[in-house]
Tab-separated table of C-alpha atoms in Angstrom:
chain	number	residue	atom	x	y	z
A	530	MET	CA	-32.899	21.810	18.491
A	531	THR	CA	-35.727	24.385	18.841
A	532	SER	CA	-36.278	28.242	20.001
A	533	THR	CA	-37.046	28.341	23.609
A	534	GLN	CA	-36.995	31.804	24.227
A	535	GLU	CA	-40.301	33.153	25.276
A	536	HIS	CA	-41.845	36.493	23.732
A	537	THR	CA	-41.715	38.232	27.508
A	538	LEU	CA	-41.123	42.432	27.753
A	539	PRO	CA	-37.462	42.604	26.758
A	540	THR	CA	-35.184	43.875	30.336
A	541	LEU	CA	-31.433	45.075	30.665
A	542	SER	CA	-31.587	41.890	33.108
A	543	HIS	CA	-32.586	39.261	30.701
A	544	THR	CA	-30.197	40.491	27.985
A	545	LEU	CA	-27.011	40.011	29.353
A	546	HIS	CA	-28.212	36.827	30.954
A	547	GLU	CA	-28.915	35.927	27.025
A	548	PHE	CA	-25.391	36.541	26.992
A	549	GLU	CA	-24.170	34.827	29.602
A	550	ASP	CA	-20.695	33.796	28.801
A	551	CYS	CA	-20.203	35.427	25.191
A	552	SER	CA	-16.646	37.395	25.330
A	553	ASP	CA	-17.216	39.476	22.569
A	554	LEU	CA	-20.715	41.350	24.380
A	555	ILE	CA	-20.028	44.989	25.412
A	556	HIS	CA	-22.228	46.654	27.978
A	557	ARG	CA	-21.556	49.583	27.760
A	558	THR	CA	-22.713	52.480	31.072
A	559	ILE	CA	-23.692	56.092	31.259
A	560	PRO	CA	-24.845	56.159	34.792
A	561	THR	CA	-25.307	60.194	34.934
A	562	LEU	CA	-28.219	59.705	32.598
A	563	ASP	CA	-29.169	56.421	33.722
A	564	ILE	CA	-28.704	54.818	29.871
A	565	ASP	CA	-27.498	51.706	28.902
A	566	ILE	CA	-26.598	49.823	25.981
A	567	VAL	CA	-25.140	46.485	24.618
A	568	PHE	CA	-24.234	45.372	21.937
A	569	ILE	CA	-21.795	42.470	19.738
A	570	GLY	CA	-18.624	44.204	19.318
A	571	ASN	CA	-17.358	42.343	16.276
A	572	LEU	CA	-20.594	42.883	14.224
A	573	ILE	CA	-20.879	46.702	14.906
A	574	SER	CA	-18.832	50.222	13.220
A	575	GLY	CA	-16.759	51.580	15.060
A	576	ASP	CA	-17.097	54.857	13.576
A	577	LYS	CA	-21.728	54.008	13.483
A	578	LEU	CA	-21.655	54.125	16.916
A	579	TYR	CA	-19.948	57.386	18.399
A	580	ARG	CA	-21.239	58.884	15.851
A	581	ASP	CA	-24.787	58.451	15.216
A	582	LEU	CA	-25.504	57.089	19.506
A	583	ILE	CA	-22.764	57.962	21.711
A	584	ASN	CA	-21.944	61.239	20.561
A	585	LEU	CA	-25.891	62.222	20.459
A	586	VAL	CA	-26.073	60.440	23.895
A	587	GLU	CA	-23.881	62.126	26.293
A	588	ASN	CA	-24.313	65.785	24.800
A	589	ALA	CA	-27.717	65.838	26.062
A	590	ASP	CA	-29.268	65.885	29.129
A	591	GLN	CA	-33.002	63.602	30.221
A	592	ASP	CA	-35.526	66.377	28.519
A	593	GLN	CA	-33.571	66.195	25.157
A	594	LEU	CA	-33.554	62.447	25.320
A	595	ARG	CA	-36.358	61.857	24.938
A	596	ARG	CA	-36.921	64.697	22.082
A	597	LEU	CA	-33.986	62.289	20.364
A	598	PHE	CA	-35.594	58.742	21.353
A	599	GLU	CA	-38.521	60.035	18.787
A	600	GLN	CA	-36.566	59.666	16.218
A	601	SER	CA	-36.765	57.402	13.659
A	602	LYS	CA	-33.295	55.936	13.720
A	603	PHE	CA	-34.565	54.716	16.700
A	604	VAL	CA	-36.917	51.604	17.310
A	605	PRO	CA	-38.355	51.142	20.389
A	606	MET	CA	-38.512	47.145	21.021
A	607	THR	CA	-40.939	44.609	22.903
A	608	ASP	CA	-40.032	41.982	22.824
A	609	SER	CA	-37.455	40.483	24.168
A	610	LYS	CA	-36.959	38.014	21.504
A	611	GLU	CA	-36.257	40.217	18.829
A	612	LEU	CA	-34.213	41.966	20.393
A	613	ILE	CA	-32.244	38.984	20.549
A	614	VAL	CA	-32.524	38.917	17.168
A	615	SER	CA	-32.161	42.614	16.524
A	616	ILE	CA	-28.913	42.501	18.201
A	617	LEU	CA	-26.832	40.031	16.789
A	618	SER	CA	-27.733	41.107	13.474
A	619	GLY	CA	-25.036	44.336	14.230
A	620	ARG	CA	-27.259	46.250	16.046
A	621	ALA	CA	-27.059	48.262	19.526
A	622	ALA	CA	-30.079	48.317	22.521
A	623	LEU	CA	-30.445	51.293	24.597
A	624	PHE	CA	-31.994	50.701	27.404
A	625	PHE	CA	-33.450	54.066	29.103
A	626	GLU	CA	-36.592	54.412	31.847
A	627	GLY	CA	-37.502	50.851	31.366
A	628	ASN	CA	-37.981	51.085	27.292
A	629	VAL	CA	-36.098	49.436	25.068
A	630	TYR	CA	-33.990	51.207	21.197
A	631	ILE	CA	-32.239	49.351	18.653
A	632	ILE	CA	-30.193	51.972	16.330
A	633	ASP	CA	-28.866	50.173	13.202
A	634	VAL	CA	-24.293	50.711	13.606
A	635	SER	CA	-24.021	47.653	11.479
A	636	GLY	CA	-20.201	47.154	9.892
A	637	ASN	CA	-20.544	46.732	6.702
A	638	GLU	CA	-17.176	44.604	5.935
A	639	GLY	CA	-17.440	42.032	3.473
A	640	ARG	CA	-15.981	40.840	0.360
A	641	SER	CA	-16.831	43.867	-2.656
A	642	VAL	CA	-18.505	43.258	-5.715
A	643	SER	CA	-15.862	40.760	-8.177
A	644	GLN	CA	-16.387	38.941	-10.852
A	645	SER	CA	-18.000	35.338	-11.262
A	646	GLU	CA	-15.744	32.775	-10.780
A	647	GLN	CA	-18.485	29.437	-12.357
A	648	GLU	CA	-20.198	32.050	-14.359
A	649	THR	CA	-18.052	33.736	-16.837
A	650	THR	CA	-19.131	35.366	-19.826
A	651	ILE	CA	-17.016	36.965	-22.253
A	652	THR	CA	-19.045	39.773	-23.136
A	653	GLY	CA	-21.723	42.281	-20.858
A	654	PRO	CA	-21.411	42.294	-17.154
A	655	HIS	CA	-18.935	41.263	-15.027
A	656	ASP	CA	-20.345	42.221	-11.677
A	657	ALA	CA	-22.158	38.950	-9.264
A	658	PHE	CA	-23.068	38.940	-5.632
A	659	THR	CA	-21.241	38.998	-2.718
A	660	GLU	CA	-22.365	37.366	0.598
A	661	ASP	CA	-24.101	40.842	1.632
A	662	ALA	CA	-28.101	40.357	1.071
A	663	GLY	CA	-28.045	44.496	1.320
A	664	VAL	CA	-25.155	44.809	-1.692
A	665	SER	CA	-26.873	41.716	-4.101
A	666	LEU	CA	-30.348	43.862	-3.710
A	667	GLY	CA	-28.625	47.361	-4.759
A	668	LEU	CA	-27.087	45.062	-7.638
A	669	LEU	CA	-30.845	44.233	-8.499
A	670	ARG	CA	-32.170	47.555	-7.966
A	671	LYS	CA	-29.502	49.085	-10.520
A	672	ARG	CA	-31.083	47.366	-13.018
A	673	ILE	CA	-35.181	47.280	-12.268
A	674	ARG	CA	-35.014	50.648	-11.444
A	675	SER	CA	-39.619	49.680	-10.772
A	676	SER	CA	-41.258	49.978	-7.260
A	677	HIS	CA	-42.955	47.180	-9.405
A	678	LEU	CA	-39.772	44.931	-7.687
A	679	LYS	CA	-41.233	44.114	-4.532
A	680	VAL	CA	-38.776	42.842	-1.442
A	681	ILE	CA	-40.615	39.568	1.246
A	682	LYS	CA	-38.027	39.164	4.108
A	683	LEU	CA	-38.279	36.549	5.873
A	684	ALA	CA	-36.236	34.202	8.292
A	685	VAL	CA	-34.990	30.862	8.034
A	686	GLY	CA	-33.246	28.420	10.708
A	687	GLU	CA	-34.290	28.294	14.416
A	688	VAL	CA	-30.372	28.778	15.084
A	689	THR	CA	-29.223	30.952	12.543
A	690	LYS	CA	-32.179	33.221	11.439
A	691	SER	CA	-30.805	33.461	8.216
A	692	ASP	CA	-32.535	36.258	6.599
A	693	VAL	CA	-34.159	35.535	2.560
A	694	TYR	CA	-35.634	37.717	0.709
A	695	VAL	CA	-38.412	36.605	-2.042
A	696	LEU	CA	-37.930	39.608	-4.820
A	697	TYR	CA	-41.015	39.277	-7.138
A	698	MET	CA	-42.372	42.096	-10.264
A	699	LYS	CA	-45.822	42.931	-9.228
A	700	ASP	CA	-48.170	42.072	-12.477
A	701	LEU	CA	-45.427	40.018	-14.061
A	702	ALA	CA	-45.060	36.890	-11.572
A	703	ASN	CA	-47.805	34.655	-10.492
A	704	MET	CA	-48.669	35.664	-7.098
A	705	GLU	CA	-49.514	31.555	-6.797
A	706	TYR	CA	-45.695	31.160	-6.693
A	707	VAL	CA	-44.531	33.644	-5.083
A	708	ASN	CA	-47.171	32.357	-1.892
A	709	GLU	CA	-46.465	28.968	-2.385
A	710	LEU	CA	-42.650	29.934	-2.192
A	711	LYS	CA	-43.316	31.698	1.274
A	712	LYS	CA	-44.904	29.298	2.386
A	713	ARG	CA	-41.849	27.136	1.661
A	714	ILE	CA	-39.346	28.480	3.072
A	715	GLN	CA	-41.910	29.564	6.550
A	716	ASP	CA	-42.511	25.980	6.757
A	717	ILE	CA	-39.136	24.588	7.497
A	718	GLU	CA	-38.136	23.239	10.554
A	719	VAL	CA	-34.149	22.782	10.766
A	720	ASP	CA	-31.321	24.358	12.974
A	721	ALA	CA	-29.896	26.265	9.973
A	722	VAL	CA	-29.689	27.235	6.585
A	723	LEU	CA	-26.247	28.455	5.543
A	724	ASP	CA	-26.629	28.721	1.615
A	725	THR	CA	-28.648	29.438	-0.840
A	726	ASN	CA	-28.073	25.714	-2.067
A	727	MET	CA	-28.904	24.250	0.871
A	728	LEU	CA	-32.047	26.248	0.953
A	729	VAL	CA	-33.096	24.688	-2.627
A	730	GLN	CA	-32.340	21.667	-1.651
A	731	LEU	CA	-34.971	21.966	1.389
A	732	ILE	CA	-37.990	22.863	-1.064
A	733	ASP	CA	-37.813	22.201	-4.416
A	734	ASP	CA	-40.428	19.314	-5.126
A	735	SER	CA	-38.657	16.093	-5.201
A	736	PRO	CA	-35.605	15.303	-2.840
A	737	TYR	CA	-34.670	12.820	-4.356
A	738	ALA	CA	-34.971	13.471	-7.990
A	739	LEU	CA	-31.341	13.598	-9.996
A	740	PHE	CA	-31.370	16.957	-11.500
A	741	PRO	CA	-31.230	20.764	-10.329
A	742	GLN	CA	-34.680	21.459	-9.905
A	743	ILE	CA	-34.312	25.458	-8.903
A	744	LEU	CA	-32.169	28.048	-10.869
A	745	THR	CA	-29.270	29.287	-9.292
A	746	SER	CA	-26.822	32.415	-10.205
A	747	GLU	CA	-24.337	35.342	-9.234
A	748	ARG	CA	-24.748	36.728	-12.107
A	749	PRO	CA	-27.334	40.231	-11.050
A	750	ASP	CA	-28.695	40.379	-15.556
A	751	ALA	CA	-29.477	36.734	-15.770
A	752	ILE	CA	-31.794	36.453	-12.376
A	753	ALA	CA	-33.093	40.643	-13.207
A	754	SER	CA	-34.081	38.714	-16.694
A	755	LYS	CA	-35.750	36.435	-15.409
A	756	LEU	CA	-37.873	39.087	-12.671
A	757	VAL	CA	-38.683	40.820	-15.567
A	758	ALA	CA	-39.678	37.252	-17.618
A	759	GLY	CA	-42.500	36.692	-14.818
A	760	ARG	CA	-40.005	34.897	-12.261
A	761	VAL	CA	-39.767	34.802	-8.854
A	762	VAL	CA	-36.231	34.874	-6.952
A	763	GLY	CA	-35.438	34.308	-3.577
A	764	LEU	CA	-31.918	35.858	-2.272
A	765	MET	CA	-30.258	34.828	0.972
A	766	ASP	CA	-28.309	36.532	3.040
A	767	GLY	CA	-24.057	35.544	3.830
A	768	SER	CA	-24.725	33.941	0.034
A	769	PRO	CA	-23.760	34.898	-2.828
A	770	THR	CA	-26.299	33.582	-4.954
A	771	ALA	CA	-29.389	33.838	-5.785
A	772	PHE	CA	-32.216	31.140	-7.448
A	773	SER	CA	-35.265	32.200	-9.429
A	774	ILE	CA	-38.383	29.177	-9.787
A	775	PRO	CA	-40.200	28.028	-11.756
A	776	ALA	CA	-36.976	25.976	-13.828
A	777	SER	CA	-36.849	24.207	-16.569
A	778	PHE	CA	-34.067	21.747	-17.736
A	779	VAL	CA	-33.547	23.945	-20.606
A	780	GLU	CA	-32.927	27.034	-18.560
A	781	PHE	CA	-29.541	25.160	-17.196
A	782	PHE	CA	-28.507	25.065	-20.769
A	783	SER	CA	-28.650	29.131	-21.344
A	784	SER	CA	-25.803	31.462	-20.484
A	785	SER	CA	-25.994	35.430	-19.899
A	786	ASP	CA	-23.644	35.337	-23.411
A	787	ASP	CA	-25.997	33.918	-26.285
A	788	TYR	CA	-28.126	37.453	-25.427
A	789	TYR	CA	-24.717	39.723	-25.848
A	790	MET	CA	-23.822	38.257	-28.814
A	791	ARG	CA	-25.282	38.300	-32.328
A	792	TRP	CA	-28.206	35.825	-32.384
A	793	MET	CA	-27.092	33.547	-34.617
A	794	LEU	CA	-23.500	33.014	-32.749
A	795	GLY	CA	-25.690	32.956	-29.130
A	796	SER	CA	-27.326	30.175	-30.951
A	797	ALA	CA	-24.215	28.402	-32.287
A	798	THR	CA	-23.236	28.396	-28.802
A	799	ARG	CA	-26.549	26.852	-27.418
A	800	ILE	CA	-26.911	24.386	-29.902
A	801	LEU	CA	-22.672	23.328	-29.839
A	802	ARG	CA	-24.797	22.953	-24.937
A	803	PHE	CA	-26.888	20.952	-26.288
A	804	ILE	CA	-24.529	18.534	-28.543
A	805	ALA	CA	-21.953	18.180	-25.656
A	806	LEU	CA	-24.981	17.145	-23.322
A	807	PHE	CA	-25.452	14.052	-25.214
A	808	ILE	CA	-21.324	13.499	-25.723
A	809	THR	CA	-20.647	13.786	-21.833
A	810	MET	CA	-23.309	11.130	-21.856
A	811	ILE	CA	-22.902	8.887	-23.931
A	812	PHE	CA	-19.607	8.635	-25.802
A	813	THR	CA	-17.228	6.435	-23.312
A	814	ALA	CA	-20.496	3.911	-22.692
A	815	LEU	CA	-21.092	4.448	-26.137
A	816	TYR	CA	-17.144	3.020	-26.743
A	817	VAL	CA	-17.755	0.488	-23.786
A	818	SER	CA	-20.877	-1.336	-25.801
A	819	VAL	CA	-19.611	-1.305	-29.132
A	820	THR	CA	-15.914	-2.329	-27.872
A	821	THR	CA	-17.967	-5.666	-25.835
A	822	PHE	CA	-20.727	-6.340	-27.920
A	823	HIS	CA	-20.467	-4.924	-31.463
A	824	TYR	CA	-17.593	-4.906	-33.150
A	825	GLU	CA	-19.722	-4.267	-36.222
A	826	MET	CA	-20.548	-1.023	-35.753
A	827	ILE	CA	-16.713	0.011	-36.281
A	828	PRO	CA	-15.545	0.799	-39.432
A	829	GLN	CA	-13.049	-1.570	-40.696
A	830	ASN	CA	-10.162	1.135	-41.532
A	831	LEU	CA	-10.783	1.594	-37.471
A	832	ILE	CA	-11.177	-1.359	-36.535
A	833	LEU	CA	-7.269	-3.123	-36.512
A	834	THR	CA	-6.057	0.434	-34.797
A	835	LEU	CA	-9.006	-0.182	-31.737
A	836	ALA	CA	-7.840	-3.845	-31.755
A	837	GLU	CA	-3.941	-3.411	-31.368
A	838	SER	CA	-4.933	-0.669	-28.919
A	839	ARG	CA	-6.217	-3.038	-26.853
A	840	SER	CA	-4.668	-5.997	-27.097
A	841	ARG	CA	-2.366	-5.353	-24.298
A	842	VAL	CA	-5.407	-4.516	-22.533
A	843	PRO	CA	-6.349	-6.638	-19.543
A	844	PHE	CA	-10.282	-5.837	-18.351
A	845	PRO	CA	-13.026	-6.183	-20.390
A	846	PRO	CA	-14.043	-2.814	-21.370
A	847	VAL	CA	-16.354	-1.312	-18.886
A	848	TYR	CA	-13.479	-1.359	-16.108
A	849	GLU	CA	-11.143	-0.365	-18.025
A	850	ALA	CA	-13.712	2.779	-18.846
A	851	MET	CA	-15.141	2.642	-15.063
A	852	LEU	CA	-10.918	2.951	-13.659
A	853	MET	CA	-10.455	6.264	-16.323
A	854	GLU	CA	-13.632	7.720	-15.626
A	855	LEU	CA	-12.778	7.636	-12.008
A	856	THR	CA	-9.722	8.485	-12.044
A	857	ILE	CA	-10.430	11.625	-14.064
A	858	GLU	CA	-13.180	12.553	-11.384
A	859	LEU	CA	-10.522	12.777	-9.208
A	860	LEU	CA	-8.086	14.919	-11.169
A	861	ARG	CA	-11.068	16.849	-10.729
A	862	GLU	CA	-12.091	17.299	-7.393
A	863	ALA	CA	-8.321	17.519	-6.718
A	864	GLY	CA	-7.729	20.463	-9.299
A	865	ALA	CA	-11.030	21.923	-7.105
A	866	ARG	CA	-10.193	22.179	-4.064
A	867	LEU	CA	-6.166	23.378	-3.982
A	868	PRO	CA	-5.139	26.818	-4.536
A	869	THR	CA	-5.624	27.892	-8.044
A	870	LYS	CA	-2.075	27.464	-9.894
A	871	ILE	CA	-1.880	24.520	-8.478
A	872	GLY	CA	-4.434	22.838	-9.408
A	873	GLN	CA	-4.252	24.327	-12.694
A	874	THR	CA	-1.108	22.566	-13.088
A	875	ILE	CA	-2.521	19.447	-11.099
A	876	GLY	CA	-5.195	19.009	-13.620
A	877	ILE	CA	-3.366	19.260	-16.587
A	878	VAL	CA	0.245	17.732	-16.006
A	879	GLY	CA	-1.939	15.215	-13.824
A	880	GLY	CA	-3.896	13.912	-16.600
A	881	ILE	CA	-0.950	14.125	-19.785
A	882	VAL	CA	0.910	12.042	-17.070
A	883	ILE	CA	-1.253	9.219	-16.083
A	884	GLY	CA	-3.104	8.896	-19.418
A	885	GLN	CA	0.228	7.960	-21.357
A	886	ALA	CA	1.521	6.167	-18.241
A	887	ALA	CA	-2.036	4.079	-18.784
A	888	VAL	CA	-1.976	3.114	-22.453
A	889	GLN	CA	2.506	1.934	-22.086
A	890	ALA	CA	1.484	0.205	-19.090
A	891	GLY	CA	-2.003	-1.577	-21.158
A	892	LEU	CA	-4.050	-0.938	-18.468
A	893	THR	CA	-6.286	1.757	-21.075
A	894	SER	CA	-6.771	1.991	-25.248
A	895	ASN	CA	-5.917	4.902	-26.599
A	896	ILE	CA	-8.720	5.134	-28.484
A	897	LEU	CA	-11.274	4.982	-24.550
A	898	ILE	CA	-8.949	8.153	-23.371
A	899	ILE	CA	-10.255	10.045	-26.675
A	900	ALA	CA	-13.359	8.529	-25.475
A	901	VAL	CA	-12.987	9.868	-21.897
A	902	ALA	CA	-11.207	12.949	-22.935
A	903	SER	CA	-14.039	14.226	-24.938
A	904	SER	CA	-17.049	13.375	-22.449
A	905	THR	CA	-14.909	14.953	-20.067
A	906	ILE	CA	-14.105	18.673	-22.335
A	907	ALA	CA	-17.713	18.840	-23.105
A	908	SER	CA	-18.943	18.682	-19.007
A	909	PHE	CA	-17.317	21.686	-18.767
A	910	VAL	CA	-18.861	23.506	-21.449
A	911	ILE	CA	-21.960	23.369	-19.832
A	912	PRO	CA	-22.669	26.848	-17.711
A	913	ASN	CA	-24.357	25.149	-14.837
A	914	TYR	CA	-22.190	23.172	-12.242
A	915	THR	CA	-24.831	21.524	-10.285
A	916	MET	CA	-26.382	20.102	-13.536
A	917	SER	CA	-23.485	19.632	-14.766
A	918	ALA	CA	-22.077	16.914	-11.695
A	919	SER	CA	-25.780	15.895	-12.402
A	920	ILE	CA	-25.046	14.317	-16.219
A	921	ARG	CA	-21.448	13.423	-15.351
A	922	LEU	CA	-22.979	10.890	-11.807
A	923	ILE	CA	-25.291	9.508	-15.025
A	924	ARG	CA	-22.626	8.714	-16.830
A	925	PHE	CA	-21.552	6.345	-14.668
A	926	GLY	CA	-24.874	4.591	-14.621
A	927	LEU	CA	-24.497	4.706	-18.609
A	928	ILE	CA	-21.418	2.497	-18.788
A	929	LEU	CA	-22.354	0.133	-16.468
A	930	LEU	CA	-25.093	-0.598	-18.771
A	931	ALA	CA	-23.370	-0.265	-21.963
A	932	GLY	CA	-21.085	-3.149	-19.732
A	933	LEU	CA	-24.521	-5.646	-19.356
A	934	TRP	CA	-25.820	-5.235	-21.732
A	935	GLY	CA	-24.867	-2.861	-24.649
A	936	ASN	CA	-26.512	-0.262	-26.694
A	937	LEU	CA	-29.384	-2.597	-25.367
A	938	GLY	CA	-28.650	-0.928	-22.266
A	939	LEU	CA	-27.367	2.194	-23.676
A	940	ALA	CA	-30.740	2.427	-24.642
A	941	MET	CA	-32.162	1.476	-21.652
A	942	GLY	CA	-30.136	3.740	-20.194
A	943	LEU	CA	-31.378	6.670	-22.322
A	944	ALA	CA	-35.794	5.437	-21.478
A	945	ALA	CA	-34.804	6.124	-17.790
A	946	VAL	CA	-33.299	9.090	-18.361
A	947	ILE	CA	-36.041	11.333	-20.604
A	948	ILE	CA	-39.258	8.909	-18.163
A	949	HIS	CA	-36.878	10.334	-15.077
A	950	LEU	CA	-37.363	14.587	-16.559
A	951	SER	CA	-41.022	13.799	-17.554
A	952	GLY	CA	-41.333	13.504	-14.230
A	953	MET	CA	-40.664	16.150	-12.922
A	954	THR	CA	-41.661	19.089	-11.370
A	955	SER	CA	-40.512	22.551	-10.494
A	956	PHE	CA	-43.353	24.594	-8.377
A	957	GLY	CA	-45.646	22.326	-9.825
A	958	SER	CA	-45.038	23.309	-12.992
A	959	SER	CA	-43.859	20.657	-16.123
A	960	TYR	CA	-39.897	20.166	-15.801
A	961	LEU	CA	-39.647	19.888	-19.925
A	962	THR	CA	-41.631	22.950	-21.006
A	963	PRO	CA	-41.684	24.023	-23.742
A	964	ILE	CA	-40.792	20.742	-24.837
A	965	ALA	CA	-43.318	18.832	-23.025
A	966	PRO	CA	-46.238	20.154	-22.802
A	967	ASN	CA	-44.920	20.905	-25.966
A	968	ASN	CA	-45.582	25.051	-26.801
A	969	PRO	CA	-43.491	25.321	-30.465
A	970	SER	CA	-43.252	28.930	-30.675
A	971	GLU	CA	-41.660	29.300	-27.367
A	972	TRP	CA	-38.230	27.010	-29.172
A	973	ARG	CA	-37.391	29.819	-30.598
A	974	ASP	CA	-35.885	30.459	-27.526
A	975	VAL	CA	-34.648	26.759	-25.989
A	976	LEU	CA	-32.136	25.043	-28.737
A	977	PHE	CA	-31.998	28.351	-30.623
A	978	ARG	CA	-31.582	31.980	-29.630
A	979	ALA	CA	-33.891	34.293	-31.688
A	980	PRO	CA	-33.565	38.106	-32.853
A	981	PHE	CA	-34.763	40.086	-30.227
A	982	SER	CA	-37.052	41.103	-33.026
A	983	LYS	CA	-39.121	37.119	-32.359
A	984	LEU	CA	-39.404	37.492	-29.057
A	985	ASN	CA	-41.871	39.163	-28.383
A	986	TYR	CA	-42.929	36.780	-25.298
A	987	ARG	CA	-43.140	35.359	-21.715
A	988	PRO	CA	-42.108	32.059	-20.927
A	989	SER	CA	-45.653	30.583	-20.050
A	990	GLN	CA	-44.242	28.517	-17.459
A	991	THR	CA	-44.123	31.595	-15.391
A	992	ARG	CA	-48.196	31.430	-16.193
A	993	THR	CA	-47.753	35.474	-15.642
A	994	ARG	CA	-51.464	37.425	-16.306
A	995	ASN	CA	-48.844	40.275	-18.494
A	996	MET	CA	-47.498	37.713	-21.584
A	997	VAL	CA	-46.261	40.451	-23.999
A	998	ARG	CA	-42.504	41.130	-23.145
A	999	GLN	CA	-42.892	43.612	-26.233
A	1000	LYS	CA	-44.100	45.665	-29.208
A	1001	MET	CA	-41.115	46.025	-31.759
A	1002	LYS	CA	-42.426	46.720	-35.005
A	1003	ARG	CA	-38.731	45.684	-36.971
């Protein structure tokens, strides 16, 4: 579906025709003044409507009305398409002597600022973006009190016409990224874009890539840090998630807690996340490979226990592993969709009961239960949900390759993942920056987090003209 409205002068009859069969449209007439007011009742604030419009108009004569409409809050409208969009955005249209004015009387009802459920932190701020873009922009403005923070408003979706805001720091952000992001958003021709996570899939470099190429976050402090680092940020009205470009693979393993804790603690936690990455990717696949082809890799003290555990299992290890991994994914999905209290109970009790029953029934071995549980726990350590989901998907492919060709298949799968990562870009920038191309000076904020006194430069991936972040002498 595409928009068919013509760019014509707005009239009352045309406006009412456009909103034909819309029972929530309210048309109010003041015959003594020859004034018509049109608005969507569910989108406006009644108090603002009477305070800023009705009371002022009803107590004025013709001459006072003309002077009143010269005030800045009465915006003249000369395009029928823009008038329709304004009414649908919570504004009231006032028709007087052939002229049309728009008055902002939108309601502010919405979810209050609360803590992010996906990106929880132990230390630091606990507020999160909301679905109201105005509130989200305010949270960023409170953190970056600079006139250099620029905000560009765009619209996306032929039907939804959702507001999208592009944010960047003047003299820090590379304008090539800003212009490219604007171009990609303006080139979108779809009926509806309802959330930021839909938008980023329409503007990323490789739509068929396994990994997310644009970093998303619900935390204002995290997005503020991206802006100050020279990255470009996007916000969408109706979505509590913001995104930043360009993104690198290592960014998805960074958390705000890394910077709020002492550098040694933050570094240890970040290293733990990369260890969890390898555990969740290869632990179950390695079990399949070893128990299928490479028994010589098992320590002698463990081989008898493993043989006894698998003696009752009628399936090859690859079937056994796939069965348990699918069961865990079903439990994970069920826990996510059910109400919070019930979901937690299902996840814990279901995992224990099904795992124990599967061992007793001879469907799986104790060692595999440990391997699958370790892989699942390790996936929870990765702070970005989209990245965690991508890695879990890759795990199934590695299990199949390990079941077919053992360690050779596992090595081939890991090599394919690395090649895939090496060929990916985020808005034309290498996805593996600063590992490939290698930039050792930036490694102090990759695998570990160096003290703040050593983090003097902004990421080279931003291609900013002002690379110096700070000039500390300690």
